[in-house]
Amino acid sequence: ITVSFQLHVGGTNYETHIVQGRILATGEAWLTRHTWQEDPEDDLYYTFMTYNIWNFNPPWETRQSLIADIVRRHNPHLIGFQEVRANYTLSPVHNQIHDLANLLPTYQFIYQRAMDYPGESLEEGLGIFSLYPIREMAYRKLHDDPFAPDKNRRICLCTVVDTPHS
């Protein structure tokens, strides 16, 4: 798995870095952890985690606790969550991003809907959690291929955070 990051640190724009992630099986989801450090002698480093939470597939009540335990164990600076669902048939609305936020109160978060499921009261999107203050967020819809069998909509969610080195 490769993930690209563009970092802006101390007034300097760093080129996009491609880093190799280590994949660990964790229950019914996959975890990829990335650490970026320009100079091994430097104490400037950021740890990123990406996690496909696999929407509401059972047992969500158990999986959300396991996800939170893994996040607390690794304590990443930023986390990207995918396949985050919200169910509008429930009152109040049940959004998985809020479930995780309640379990991880030291993180700020953003969420962006990527798609609705026609005929169902469900939406799916992306979330980013940050230990640092979130200053900005933006998203971009990615190109849909009308001939592709997969009709899921894709987005790119971005955030700017204030780090101690900003």
PDB file of C-alpha atoms in Angstrom:
ATOM      1  CA  ILE A   1       0.000   0.000   0.000  1.00  0.00           C
ATOM      2  CA  THR A   2       1.345   3.417  -0.829  1.00  0.00           C
ATOM      3  CA  VAL A   3       0.033   6.711   0.453  1.00  0.00           C
ATOM      4  CA  SER A   4       1.142  10.177  -0.533  1.00  0.00           C
ATOM      5  CA  PHE A   5       1.418  13.164   1.776  1.00  0.00           C
ATOM      6  CA  GLN A   6       2.358  16.753   1.136  1.00  0.00           C
ATOM      7  CA  LEU A   7       3.747  18.516   4.166  1.00  0.00           C
ATOM      8  CA  HIS A   8       4.128  22.206   4.857  1.00  0.00           C
ATOM      9  CA  VAL A   9       6.401  22.693   7.867  1.00  0.00           C
ATOM     10  CA  GLY A  10       7.875  25.929   9.157  1.00  0.00           C
ATOM     11  CA  GLY A  11       7.156  27.857   5.968  1.00  0.00           C
ATOM     12  CA  THR A  12       8.701  25.144   3.775  1.00  0.00           C
ATOM     13  CA  ASN A  13       6.701  23.079   1.295  1.00  0.00           C
ATOM     14  CA  TYR A  14       8.026  19.548   1.074  1.00  0.00           C
ATOM     15  CA  GLU A  15       7.453  17.533  -2.069  1.00  0.00           C
ATOM     16  CA  THR A  16       4.901  14.792  -1.899  1.00  0.00           C
ATOM     17  CA  HIS A  17       6.461  11.769  -0.224  1.00  0.00           C
ATOM     18  CA  ILE A  18       5.397   8.243  -1.051  1.00  0.00           C
ATOM     19  CA  VAL A  19       5.879   5.964   1.928  1.00  0.00           C
ATOM     20  CA  GLN A  20       5.397   2.238   2.268  1.00  0.00           C
ATOM     21  CA  GLY A  21       2.919   1.168   4.916  1.00  0.00           C
ATOM     22  CA  ARG A  22       2.845  -1.919   7.086  1.00  0.00           C
ATOM     23  CA  ILE A  23      -0.485  -3.723   7.077  1.00  0.00           C
ATOM     24  CA  LEU A  24      -1.765  -5.440  10.184  1.00  0.00           C
ATOM     25  CA  ALA A  25      -4.947  -7.471  10.441  1.00  0.00           C
ATOM     26  CA  THR A  26      -7.085  -6.084  13.254  1.00  0.00           C
ATOM     27  CA  GLY A  27     -10.358  -7.856  13.716  1.00  0.00           C
ATOM     28  CA  GLU A  28     -12.345  -7.245  10.573  1.00  0.00           C
ATOM     29  CA  ALA A  29     -10.515  -4.158   9.343  1.00  0.00           C
ATOM     30  CA  TRP A  30      -7.056  -3.239   8.087  1.00  0.00           C
ATOM     31  CA  LEU A  31      -4.663  -0.763   9.595  1.00  0.00           C
ATOM     32  CA  THR A  32      -1.878   1.027   7.749  1.00  0.00           C
ATOM     33  CA  ARG A  33       0.606   3.054   9.754  1.00  0.00           C
ATOM     34  CA  HIS A  34       3.025   5.568   8.231  1.00  0.00           C
ATOM     35  CA  THR A  35       5.752   7.608   9.889  1.00  0.00           C
ATOM     36  CA  TRP A  36       7.338  10.473   8.011  1.00  0.00           C
ATOM     37  CA  GLN A  37      10.627  11.954   9.143  1.00  0.00           C
ATOM     38  CA  GLU A  38      12.883  14.049   6.923  1.00  0.00           C
ATOM     39  CA  ASP A  39      16.032  13.522   8.958  1.00  0.00           C
ATOM     40  CA  PRO A  40      16.399  10.553  11.381  1.00  0.00           C
ATOM     41  CA  GLU A  41      18.516  12.790  13.648  1.00  0.00           C
ATOM     42  CA  ASP A  42      15.714  15.364  13.842  1.00  0.00           C
ATOM     43  CA  ASP A  43      12.889  15.176  16.371  1.00  0.00           C
ATOM     44  CA  LEU A  44      10.422  16.426  13.758  1.00  0.00           C
ATOM     45  CA  TYR A  45       8.188  13.502  12.874  1.00  0.00           C
ATOM     46  CA  TYR A  46       4.522  12.841  12.227  1.00  0.00           C
ATOM     47  CA  THR A  47       2.685   9.562  12.422  1.00  0.00           C
ATOM     48  CA  PHE A  48      -0.267   8.930  10.101  1.00  0.00           C
ATOM     49  CA  MET A  49      -2.748   6.110  10.264  1.00  0.00           C
ATOM     50  CA  THR A  50      -5.367   5.117   7.710  1.00  0.00           C
ATOM     51  CA  TYR A  51      -8.228   2.837   8.556  1.00  0.00           C
ATOM     52  CA  ASN A  52     -11.050   1.337   6.508  1.00  0.00           C
ATOM     53  CA  ILE A  53     -13.713   0.920   9.194  1.00  0.00           C
ATOM     54  CA  TRP A  54     -15.841  -1.242   6.882  1.00  0.00           C
ATOM     55  CA  ASN A  55     -19.070   0.707   7.496  1.00  0.00           C
ATOM     56  CA  PHE A  56     -21.762  -0.818   9.765  1.00  0.00           C
ATOM     57  CA  ASN A  57     -20.806  -4.437   9.114  1.00  0.00           C
ATOM     58  CA  PRO A  58     -21.323  -6.391  12.338  1.00  0.00           C
ATOM     59  CA  PRO A  59     -20.295  -6.368  15.018  1.00  0.00           C
ATOM     60  CA  TRP A  60     -19.867  -2.554  14.903  1.00  0.00           C
ATOM     61  CA  GLU A  61     -20.221  -2.171  18.675  1.00  0.00           C
ATOM     62  CA  THR A  62     -17.205  -4.461  19.185  1.00  0.00           C
ATOM     63  CA  ARG A  63     -15.188  -3.152  16.236  1.00  0.00           C
ATOM     64  CA  GLN A  64     -15.472   0.510  17.267  1.00  0.00           C
ATOM     65  CA  SER A  65     -13.904  -0.319  20.641  1.00  0.00           C
ATOM     66  CA  LEU A  66     -11.116  -2.304  18.960  1.00  0.00           C
ATOM     67  CA  ILE A  67     -10.429   0.564  16.537  1.00  0.00           C
ATOM     68  CA  ALA A  68     -10.252   3.039  19.433  1.00  0.00           C
ATOM     69  CA  ASP A  69      -7.882   0.714  21.341  1.00  0.00           C
ATOM     70  CA  ILE A  70      -5.557   0.498  18.332  1.00  0.00           C
ATOM     71  CA  VAL A  71      -5.588   4.281  17.879  1.00  0.00           C
ATOM     72  CA  ARG A  72      -4.796   4.852  21.567  1.00  0.00           C
ATOM     73  CA  ARG A  73      -1.984   2.280  21.427  1.00  0.00           C
ATOM     74  CA  HIS A  74      -0.275   3.892  18.407  1.00  0.00           C
ATOM     75  CA  ASN A  75      -1.305   7.502  19.190  1.00  0.00           C
ATOM     76  CA  PRO A  76      -0.946   8.797  15.608  1.00  0.00           C
ATOM     77  CA  HIS A  77      -0.971  12.521  14.907  1.00  0.00           C
ATOM     78  CA  LEU A  78      -3.457  12.181  12.032  1.00  0.00           C
ATOM     79  CA  ILE A  79      -5.892   9.416  11.094  1.00  0.00           C
ATOM     80  CA  GLY A  80      -7.841   8.990   7.867  1.00  0.00           C
ATOM     81  CA  PHE A  81     -11.011   6.891   8.140  1.00  0.00           C
ATOM     82  CA  GLN A  82     -12.807   5.528   5.088  1.00  0.00           C
ATOM     83  CA  GLU A  83     -16.163   3.813   4.578  1.00  0.00           C
ATOM     84  CA  VAL A  84     -17.673   5.901   7.385  1.00  0.00           C
ATOM     85  CA  ARG A  85     -21.454   5.611   7.359  1.00  0.00           C
ATOM     86  CA  ALA A  86     -24.348   7.639   8.711  1.00  0.00           C
ATOM     87  CA  ASN A  87     -27.817   6.109   9.096  1.00  0.00           C
ATOM     88  CA  TYR A  88     -30.706   8.598   8.928  1.00  0.00           C
ATOM     89  CA  THR A  89     -33.431   6.076   9.801  1.00  0.00           C
ATOM     90  CA  LEU A  90     -32.334   6.201  13.437  1.00  0.00           C
ATOM     91  CA  SER A  91     -33.139   9.004  15.830  1.00  0.00           C
ATOM     92  CA  PRO A  92     -30.845  10.617  16.574  1.00  0.00           C
ATOM     93  CA  VAL A  93     -28.903  10.068  13.361  1.00  0.00           C
ATOM     94  CA  HIS A  94     -26.254   7.394  13.876  1.00  0.00           C
ATOM     95  CA  ASN A  95     -22.925   8.501  12.372  1.00  0.00           C
ATOM     96  CA  GLN A  96     -19.889   6.286  12.922  1.00  0.00           C
ATOM     97  CA  ILE A  97     -17.606   9.330  13.019  1.00  0.00           C
ATOM     98  CA  HIS A  98     -19.400  10.479  16.183  1.00  0.00           C
ATOM     99  CA  ASP A  99     -19.072   7.008  17.715  1.00  0.00           C
ATOM    100  CA  LEU A 100     -15.308   7.167  17.204  1.00  0.00           C
ATOM    101  CA  ALA A 101     -15.084  10.795  18.363  1.00  0.00           C
ATOM    102  CA  ASN A 102     -16.788   9.838  21.636  1.00  0.00           C
ATOM    103  CA  LEU A 103     -14.208   7.077  22.164  1.00  0.00           C
ATOM    104  CA  LEU A 104     -11.253   9.303  21.149  1.00  0.00           C
ATOM    105  CA  PRO A 105     -11.929  12.671  22.837  1.00  0.00           C
ATOM    106  CA  THR A 106      -8.339  13.974  22.466  1.00  0.00           C
ATOM    107  CA  TYR A 107      -8.819  14.199  18.687  1.00  0.00           C
ATOM    108  CA  GLN A 108     -10.513  16.893  16.637  1.00  0.00           C
ATOM    109  CA  PHE A 109     -12.239  15.611  13.524  1.00  0.00           C
ATOM    110  CA  ILE A 110     -13.784  16.487  10.195  1.00  0.00           C
ATOM    111  CA  TYR A 111     -16.187  14.413   8.122  1.00  0.00           C
ATOM    112  CA  GLN A 112     -17.308  14.723   4.516  1.00  0.00           C
ATOM    113  CA  ARG A 113     -20.092  12.807   2.815  1.00  0.00           C
ATOM    114  CA  ALA A 114     -18.990  11.139  -0.417  1.00  0.00           C
ATOM    115  CA  MET A 115     -22.260   9.525  -1.494  1.00  0.00           C
ATOM    116  CA  ASP A 116     -25.835   8.655  -0.617  1.00  0.00           C
ATOM    117  CA  TYR A 117     -27.363   5.250  -1.170  1.00  0.00           C
ATOM    118  CA  PRO A 118     -30.493   5.689  -3.331  1.00  0.00           C
ATOM    119  CA  GLY A 119     -33.620   4.304  -1.692  1.00  0.00           C
ATOM    120  CA  GLU A 120     -31.891   4.008   1.681  1.00  0.00           C
ATOM    121  CA  SER A 121     -31.371   6.602   4.379  1.00  0.00           C
ATOM    122  CA  LEU A 122     -27.615   6.017   4.394  1.00  0.00           C
ATOM    123  CA  GLU A 123     -24.606   8.045   3.414  1.00  0.00           C
ATOM    124  CA  GLU A 124     -20.938   7.154   3.298  1.00  0.00           C
ATOM    125  CA  GLY A 125     -17.888   9.369   3.520  1.00  0.00           C
ATOM    126  CA  LEU A 126     -14.425  10.031   4.874  1.00  0.00           C
ATOM    127  CA  GLY A 127     -13.202  11.351   8.192  1.00  0.00           C
ATOM    128  CA  ILE A 128      -9.916  12.764   9.432  1.00  0.00           C
ATOM    129  CA  PHE A 129      -8.953  12.877  13.099  1.00  0.00           C
ATOM    130  CA  SER A 130      -6.133  15.139  14.300  1.00  0.00           C
ATOM    131  CA  LEU A 131      -4.310  15.633  17.581  1.00  0.00           C
ATOM    132  CA  TYR A 132      -3.540  19.147  16.294  1.00  0.00           C
ATOM    133  CA  PRO A 133      -6.039  21.971  15.791  1.00  0.00           C
ATOM    134  CA  ILE A 134      -7.779  21.721  12.429  1.00  0.00           C
ATOM    135  CA  ARG A 135      -7.508  25.027  10.596  1.00  0.00           C
ATOM    136  CA  GLU A 136      -9.029  24.266   7.198  1.00  0.00           C
ATOM    137  CA  MET A 137     -10.731  21.497   5.304  1.00  0.00           C
ATOM    138  CA  ALA A 138     -11.527  20.926   1.659  1.00  0.00           C
ATOM    139  CA  TYR A 139     -12.697  18.071  -0.489  1.00  0.00           C
ATOM    140  CA  ARG A 140     -12.819  17.247  -4.156  1.00  0.00           C
ATOM    141  CA  LYS A 141     -15.083  14.821  -5.958  1.00  0.00           C
ATOM    142  CA  LEU A 142     -13.079  12.371  -7.984  1.00  0.00           C
ATOM    143  CA  HIS A 143     -14.044  11.392 -11.499  1.00  0.00           C
ATOM    144  CA  ASP A 144     -16.886   8.896 -11.886  1.00  0.00           C
ATOM    145  CA  ASP A 145     -16.666   6.356 -14.677  1.00  0.00           C
ATOM    146  CA  PRO A 146     -20.233   5.831 -15.958  1.00  0.00           C
ATOM    147  CA  PHE A 147     -19.180   2.479 -17.486  1.00  0.00           C
ATOM    148  CA  ALA A 148     -17.556   1.054 -14.347  1.00  0.00           C
ATOM    149  CA  PRO A 149     -19.498  -1.654 -12.500  1.00  0.00           C
ATOM    150  CA  ASP A 150     -18.593  -0.022  -9.153  1.00  0.00           C
ATOM    151  CA  LYS A 151     -20.989   2.921  -8.700  1.00  0.00           C
ATOM    152  CA  ASN A 152     -19.466   4.151  -5.425  1.00  0.00           C
ATOM    153  CA  ARG A 153     -18.526   7.833  -5.469  1.00  0.00           C
ATOM    154  CA  ARG A 154     -14.987   8.769  -4.492  1.00  0.00           C
ATOM    155  CA  ILE A 155     -13.717  11.962  -2.899  1.00  0.00           C
ATOM    156  CA  CYS A 156     -10.396  13.300  -1.679  1.00  0.00           C
ATOM    157  CA  LEU A 157     -10.649  14.915   1.765  1.00  0.00           C
ATOM    158  CA  CYS A 158      -7.915  17.342   2.810  1.00  0.00           C
ATOM    159  CA  THR A 159      -7.150  19.260   5.961  1.00  0.00           C
ATOM    160  CA  VAL A 160      -4.641  21.808   7.194  1.00  0.00           C
ATOM    161  CA  VAL A 161      -3.647  21.450  10.837  1.00  0.00           C
ATOM    162  CA  ASP A 162      -1.564  23.662  13.121  1.00  0.00           C
ATOM    163  CA  THR A 163       1.415  21.660  14.393  1.00  0.00           C
ATOM    164  CA  PRO A 164       4.007  22.760  16.932  1.00  0.00           C
ATOM    165  CA  HIS A 165       6.350  23.311  13.945  1.00  0.00           C
ATOM    166  CA  SER A 166       3.824  25.347  11.888  1.00  0.00           C
TER     167      SER A 166
END
